[in-house]
Amino acid sequence: MRFEVLHRTVYRYSGPVRLGPHLLRLTPRPGRVAELCQSLAVTPLPVARRDETDAHGNRVTRLDFAGETPALIFESRFTLRTQAWREAPEGGPVPPLCAVAPEVAAFAAALGPPGAGPDRFLSALTEALHARIARQIRPDGAAWPAEVTLARGQGACRDLAVLFIAAAASRGIAARFVSGYQAESEHPDGPRHMHAWPEALVPGRGWCGYDPTHGRAVGAGHVALAVAPDQAGTMPVEGGFTAGPVTAAMEVDLRIATGPDDAAPD
């Protein structure tokens, strides 16, 4: 599948501010995509830029700034081809199993006996969350705790990812949080949003992606930007500023176009 993404984030301040160091996670993870072109424009121009790979295998960009500015703009563009999902072991640390609330453990236990095998359980968990949790769009805020999403019976994609991770942990399966983009629009004529889903470590197969928001395994319609044990480690932009009493506002414009892969077969 061919993916074209324009992701523009604008921070506007009511007065001049001095920007601190920033960390960006806006570059697709390597391994399951073939990049055709990519660019990242930053305004104001940083005085230093370092492209690195972090401990989880994410491609990150570190920026330093000088002087003052009334606005900060990031514009990420890329075109790439996604590949059909190929399970394969990846490097990076395996996150520890998280603490699990009793009600989440009971929910997971009802999906089948532990001896059924991780593949069967993870597929059942994906389908159960899709059927039980009503999907909502919540542009701001951190993911809810797993037990809150389960009790409310609704949540955003990041809430379902956290609930999935906790349910997997109750069965001794390590899982991690993934942020990125999806080909499928939440609303045909509405604004696009970033997407979140979990990956679970399956013995003999490596990290396998599941999308409980849509009730199916992750495939060519997903582009991952970052993975981490929790949502905080996958935020697309991290940073701050110093100033007097000013207010800040954020605007996000995300445009995603997809189509068939017109490249010759391998």
CSV table of C-alpha atoms in Angstrom, one decimal:
chain,number,residue,atom,x,y,z
A,1,MET,CA,0.0,0.0,0.0
A,2,ARG,CA,1.2,3.5,-0.8
A,3,PHE,CA,1.0,6.0,2.1
A,4,GLU,CA,1.3,9.8,1.7
A,5,VAL,CA,1.2,11.8,5.0
A,6,LEU,CA,1.3,15.4,5.9
A,7,HIS,CA,1.4,16.0,9.6
A,8,ARG,CA,1.5,19.7,10.6
A,9,THR,CA,1.6,20.8,14.3
A,10,VAL,CA,1.5,24.5,15.3
A,11,TYR,CA,2.0,25.9,18.8
A,12,ARG,CA,1.1,29.6,19.1
A,13,TYR,CA,2.0,31.6,22.2
A,14,SER,CA,0.4,34.8,23.4
A,15,GLY,CA,3.8,36.4,23.8
A,16,PRO,CA,7.4,35.5,22.9
A,17,VAL,CA,8.8,32.4,24.5
A,18,ARG,CA,12.2,30.8,24.8
A,19,LEU,CA,12.1,27.2,23.6
A,20,GLY,CA,13.7,24.4,25.5
A,21,PRO,CA,15.1,21.2,23.9
A,22,HIS,CA,12.5,19.2,21.9
A,23,LEU,CA,12.3,15.5,21.0
A,24,LEU,CA,10.3,14.4,17.9
A,25,ARG,CA,9.0,11.0,17.1
A,26,LEU,CA,7.6,11.7,13.6
A,27,THR,CA,9.7,9.4,11.4
A,28,PRO,CA,8.3,6.0,10.5
A,29,ARG,CA,9.9,3.0,12.2
A,30,PRO,CA,12.1,1.0,9.9
A,31,GLY,CA,11.6,-2.6,9.0
A,32,ARG,CA,8.2,-2.9,7.5
A,33,VAL,CA,8.1,0.1,5.2
A,34,ALA,CA,10.0,1.2,2.1
A,35,GLU,CA,10.5,4.9,2.2
A,36,LEU,CA,10.2,6.8,-1.0
A,37,CYS,CA,10.8,10.3,0.4
A,38,GLN,CA,10.6,12.2,3.7
A,39,SER,CA,11.1,15.7,5.0
A,40,LEU,CA,10.8,17.5,8.3
A,41,ALA,CA,10.6,21.3,8.4
A,42,VAL,CA,10.8,23.2,11.7
A,43,THR,CA,10.1,26.9,12.3
A,44,PRO,CA,12.0,28.7,13.8
A,45,LEU,CA,15.1,27.0,12.5
A,46,PRO,CA,16.8,25.1,15.3
A,47,VAL,CA,20.5,25.8,16.1
A,48,ALA,CA,21.2,22.0,16.4
A,49,ARG,CA,19.5,18.9,15.1
A,50,ARG,CA,20.4,15.3,15.9
A,51,ASP,CA,18.8,12.2,14.3
A,52,GLU,CA,19.1,9.2,16.5
A,53,THR,CA,17.7,5.7,17.2
A,54,ASP,CA,16.5,5.2,20.8
A,55,ALA,CA,16.6,2.1,23.0
A,56,HIS,CA,13.3,0.9,21.5
A,57,GLY,CA,14.4,1.2,17.9
A,58,ASN,CA,12.4,4.4,17.3
A,59,ARG,CA,13.9,7.0,15.0
A,60,VAL,CA,13.9,10.3,16.9
A,61,THR,CA,15.0,13.8,16.2
A,62,ARG,CA,16.5,16.1,19.0
A,63,LEU,CA,16.3,19.9,18.5
A,64,ASP,CA,17.9,22.8,20.3
A,65,PHE,CA,16.7,26.4,19.8
A,66,ALA,CA,18.0,29.9,20.6
A,67,GLY,CA,16.3,33.2,21.0
A,68,GLU,CA,12.6,33.9,21.4
A,69,THR,CA,9.6,33.1,19.1
A,70,PRO,CA,5.8,33.6,19.2
A,71,ALA,CA,5.2,30.2,17.5
A,72,LEU,CA,6.6,26.8,16.9
A,73,ILE,CA,5.8,24.8,13.7
A,74,PHE,CA,6.6,21.2,12.8
A,75,GLU,CA,5.7,19.9,9.3
A,76,SER,CA,6.4,16.3,8.6
A,77,ARG,CA,5.8,14.8,5.1
A,78,PHE,CA,6.6,11.4,3.8
A,79,THR,CA,5.6,9.0,1.1
A,80,LEU,CA,6.3,5.3,1.6
A,81,ARG,CA,5.1,1.8,0.7
A,82,THR,CA,3.9,-0.5,3.5
A,83,GLN,CA,4.5,-4.3,3.3
A,84,ALA,CA,2.3,-7.1,4.3
A,85,TRP,CA,2.8,-8.0,8.0
A,86,ARG,CA,5.8,-10.2,8.5
A,87,GLU,CA,6.3,-11.4,12.1
A,88,ALA,CA,10.0,-11.3,13.0
A,89,PRO,CA,11.9,-10.8,16.2
A,90,GLU,CA,13.1,-7.2,16.8
A,91,GLY,CA,15.7,-5.8,19.0
A,92,GLY,CA,15.1,-3.6,22.0
A,93,PRO,CA,14.1,-4.2,25.6
A,94,VAL,CA,11.1,-6.3,26.5
A,95,PRO,CA,8.8,-4.2,28.8
A,96,PRO,CA,8.1,-5.6,32.2
A,97,LEU,CA,4.6,-6.9,32.9
A,98,CYS,CA,2.4,-4.2,34.3
A,99,ALA,CA,0.3,-4.4,37.4
A,100,VAL,CA,-3.3,-5.6,36.5
A,101,ALA,CA,-6.5,-4.6,38.3
A,102,PRO,CA,-8.6,-7.7,39.4
A,103,GLU,CA,-11.5,-6.8,37.1
A,104,VAL,CA,-9.2,-6.7,34.0
A,105,ALA,CA,-7.6,-10.0,35.0
A,106,ALA,CA,-11.1,-11.5,35.3
A,107,PHE,CA,-12.1,-10.2,31.9
A,108,ALA,CA,-9.0,-11.7,30.3
A,109,ALA,CA,-9.5,-15.0,32.1
A,110,ALA,CA,-13.0,-15.3,30.7
A,111,LEU,CA,-11.6,-15.3,27.1
A,112,GLY,CA,-10.3,-18.9,27.5
A,113,PRO,CA,-8.0,-21.1,29.5
A,114,PRO,CA,-4.2,-20.3,29.7
A,115,GLY,CA,-3.3,-23.5,27.9
A,116,ALA,CA,-5.1,-22.3,24.7
A,117,GLY,CA,-1.9,-20.6,23.5
A,118,PRO,CA,-1.0,-16.9,23.1
A,119,ASP,CA,-2.1,-16.6,19.4
A,120,ARG,CA,-5.6,-17.8,20.1
A,121,PHE,CA,-5.9,-15.6,23.2
A,122,LEU,CA,-4.6,-12.4,21.6
A,123,SER,CA,-7.0,-12.8,18.7
A,124,ALA,CA,-9.9,-13.4,21.0
A,125,LEU,CA,-8.8,-10.4,23.1
A,126,THR,CA,-8.7,-8.2,20.0
A,127,GLU,CA,-12.2,-9.3,18.9
A,128,ALA,CA,-13.6,-9.0,22.5
A,129,LEU,CA,-12.4,-5.4,22.9
A,130,HIS,CA,-13.8,-4.4,19.5
A,131,ALA,CA,-17.2,-5.9,20.4
A,132,ARG,CA,-17.3,-4.6,24.0
A,133,ILE,CA,-15.7,-1.1,24.0
A,134,ALA,CA,-17.4,1.6,22.0
A,135,ARG,CA,-14.9,3.7,20.1
A,136,GLN,CA,-14.7,7.5,20.6
A,137,ILE,CA,-12.3,10.2,19.4
A,138,ARG,CA,-10.7,12.1,22.2
A,139,PRO,CA,-8.0,14.4,20.8
A,140,ASP,CA,-6.4,15.4,24.1
A,141,GLY,CA,-5.4,13.8,27.3
A,142,ALA,CA,-3.5,10.7,28.4
A,143,ALA,CA,-4.9,7.2,28.0
A,144,TRP,CA,-7.2,6.0,30.8
A,145,PRO,CA,-6.2,3.2,33.2
A,146,ALA,CA,-7.3,-0.2,31.8
A,147,GLU,CA,-9.9,-0.7,34.5
A,148,VAL,CA,-11.5,2.7,33.8
A,149,THR,CA,-11.9,1.9,30.1
A,150,LEU,CA,-13.3,-1.6,30.9
A,151,ALA,CA,-15.9,-0.1,33.4
A,152,ARG,CA,-17.0,2.7,31.1
A,153,GLY,CA,-17.3,0.4,28.1
A,154,GLN,CA,-15.9,3.1,25.8
A,155,GLY,CA,-12.6,4.7,24.9
A,156,ALA,CA,-10.3,6.1,22.3
A,157,CYS,CA,-7.8,4.0,20.5
A,158,ARG,CA,-5.1,4.7,23.1
A,159,ASP,CA,-7.4,3.5,25.9
A,160,LEU,CA,-8.1,0.2,24.1
A,161,ALA,CA,-4.3,-0.2,23.6
A,162,VAL,CA,-3.7,0.2,27.3
A,163,LEU,CA,-6.5,-2.2,28.2
A,164,PHE,CA,-5.1,-4.8,25.7
A,165,ILE,CA,-1.6,-4.5,27.3
A,166,ALA,CA,-3.0,-5.0,30.8
A,167,ALA,CA,-5.1,-8.0,29.8
A,168,ALA,CA,-2.1,-9.6,28.0
A,169,ALA,CA,0.0,-9.0,31.1
A,170,SER,CA,-2.5,-10.9,33.2
A,171,ARG,CA,-1.8,-13.9,31.0
A,172,GLY,CA,2.0,-13.4,31.3
A,173,ILE,CA,2.3,-12.0,27.8
A,174,ALA,CA,4.5,-8.9,27.3
A,175,ALA,CA,3.0,-6.1,25.2
A,176,ARG,CA,3.8,-2.6,24.3
A,177,PHE,CA,2.2,0.6,23.1
A,178,VAL,CA,2.4,1.8,19.5
A,179,SER,CA,1.6,5.2,18.0
A,180,GLY,CA,1.3,5.9,14.3
A,181,TYR,CA,-1.1,6.3,11.4
A,182,GLN,CA,-3.9,4.1,9.8
A,183,ALA,CA,-5.2,4.0,6.3
A,184,GLU,CA,-8.8,3.8,7.4
A,185,SER,CA,-10.5,7.1,8.3
A,186,GLU,CA,-12.6,7.3,11.4
A,187,HIS,CA,-15.1,9.4,9.5
A,188,PRO,CA,-15.2,9.7,5.7
A,189,ASP,CA,-15.5,13.5,5.7
A,190,GLY,CA,-14.0,14.3,9.1
A,191,PRO,CA,-10.4,15.3,10.2
A,192,ARG,CA,-7.8,12.6,10.4
A,193,HIS,CA,-6.2,11.6,13.7
A,194,MET,CA,-3.1,9.7,14.8
A,195,HIS,CA,-3.8,6.1,15.8
A,196,ALA,CA,-2.6,3.8,18.6
A,197,TRP,CA,-2.5,0.0,18.9
A,198,PRO,CA,-0.6,-2.6,20.9
A,199,GLU,CA,2.0,-5.2,19.9
A,200,ALA,CA,2.4,-8.4,21.8
A,201,LEU,CA,5.6,-10.6,22.0
A,202,VAL,CA,4.5,-14.0,20.7
A,203,PRO,CA,7.1,-16.9,21.2
A,204,GLY,CA,8.5,-18.0,17.9
A,205,ARG,CA,7.0,-15.0,16.0
A,206,GLY,CA,8.3,-11.9,17.6
A,207,TRP,CA,6.3,-8.7,18.0
A,208,CYS,CA,2.9,-9.0,16.5
A,209,GLY,CA,0.5,-6.1,16.1
A,210,TYR,CA,-3.2,-6.1,17.0
A,211,ASP,CA,-5.8,-3.4,16.5
A,212,PRO,CA,-8.7,-3.7,18.9
A,213,THR,CA,-10.2,-0.5,17.6
A,214,HIS,CA,-11.0,-2.3,14.4
A,215,GLY,CA,-11.0,-5.9,15.7
A,216,ARG,CA,-8.3,-7.3,13.6
A,217,ALA,CA,-4.5,-7.8,13.3
A,218,VAL,CA,-2.3,-5.0,12.2
A,219,GLY,CA,-1.4,-5.1,8.5
A,220,ALA,CA,-0.3,-3.0,5.5
A,221,GLY,CA,-2.8,-0.3,6.5
A,222,HIS,CA,-0.8,0.7,9.6
A,223,VAL,CA,2.4,2.8,9.8
A,224,ALA,CA,4.2,2.8,13.1
A,225,LEU,CA,6.1,5.9,14.4
A,226,ALA,CA,7.1,4.8,17.9
A,227,VAL,CA,6.8,1.9,20.4
A,228,ALA,CA,7.3,2.0,24.1
A,229,PRO,CA,6.1,0.3,27.3
A,230,ASP,CA,3.4,3.1,27.6
A,231,GLN,CA,1.9,6.0,25.8
A,232,ALA,CA,4.3,8.6,27.3
A,233,GLY,CA,7.2,7.1,25.4
A,234,THR,CA,5.5,7.4,22.0
A,235,MET,CA,4.4,11.1,22.1
A,236,PRO,CA,5.1,12.7,18.7
A,237,VAL,CA,6.4,15.9,20.2
A,238,GLU,CA,8.1,16.4,23.6
A,239,GLY,CA,9.4,19.8,24.8
A,240,GLY,CA,8.7,23.0,26.7
A,241,PHE,CA,9.4,26.7,26.9
A,242,THR,CA,10.2,29.4,29.4
A,243,ALA,CA,8.4,32.8,29.5
A,244,GLY,CA,6.4,35.1,31.6
A,245,PRO,CA,2.6,34.7,32.0
A,246,VAL,CA,1.7,33.5,28.5
A,247,THR,CA,-0.9,31.1,27.1
A,248,ALA,CA,-0.3,28.5,24.4
A,249,ALA,CA,-2.6,26.9,21.8
A,250,MET,CA,-2.0,23.9,19.6
A,251,GLU,CA,-3.3,23.2,16.1
A,252,VAL,CA,-2.9,19.9,14.3
A,253,ASP,CA,-3.5,19.3,10.6
A,254,LEU,CA,-3.1,15.6,9.6
A,255,ARG,CA,-3.7,14.5,6.0
A,256,ILE,CA,-3.3,10.9,4.9
A,257,ALA,CA,-3.7,9.6,1.3
A,258,THR,CA,-3.4,5.9,0.5
A,259,GLY,CA,-3.6,3.8,-2.6
A,260,PRO,CA,-2.4,0.6,-4.2
A,261,ASP,CA,1.3,0.0,-4.3
A,262,ASP,CA,2.3,0.7,-7.9
A,263,ALA,CA,5.8,-0.6,-7.5
A,264,ALA,CA,6.9,-3.7,-9.4
A,265,PRO,CA,6.7,-6.8,-7.2
A,266,ASP,CA,9.9,-8.0,-5.5
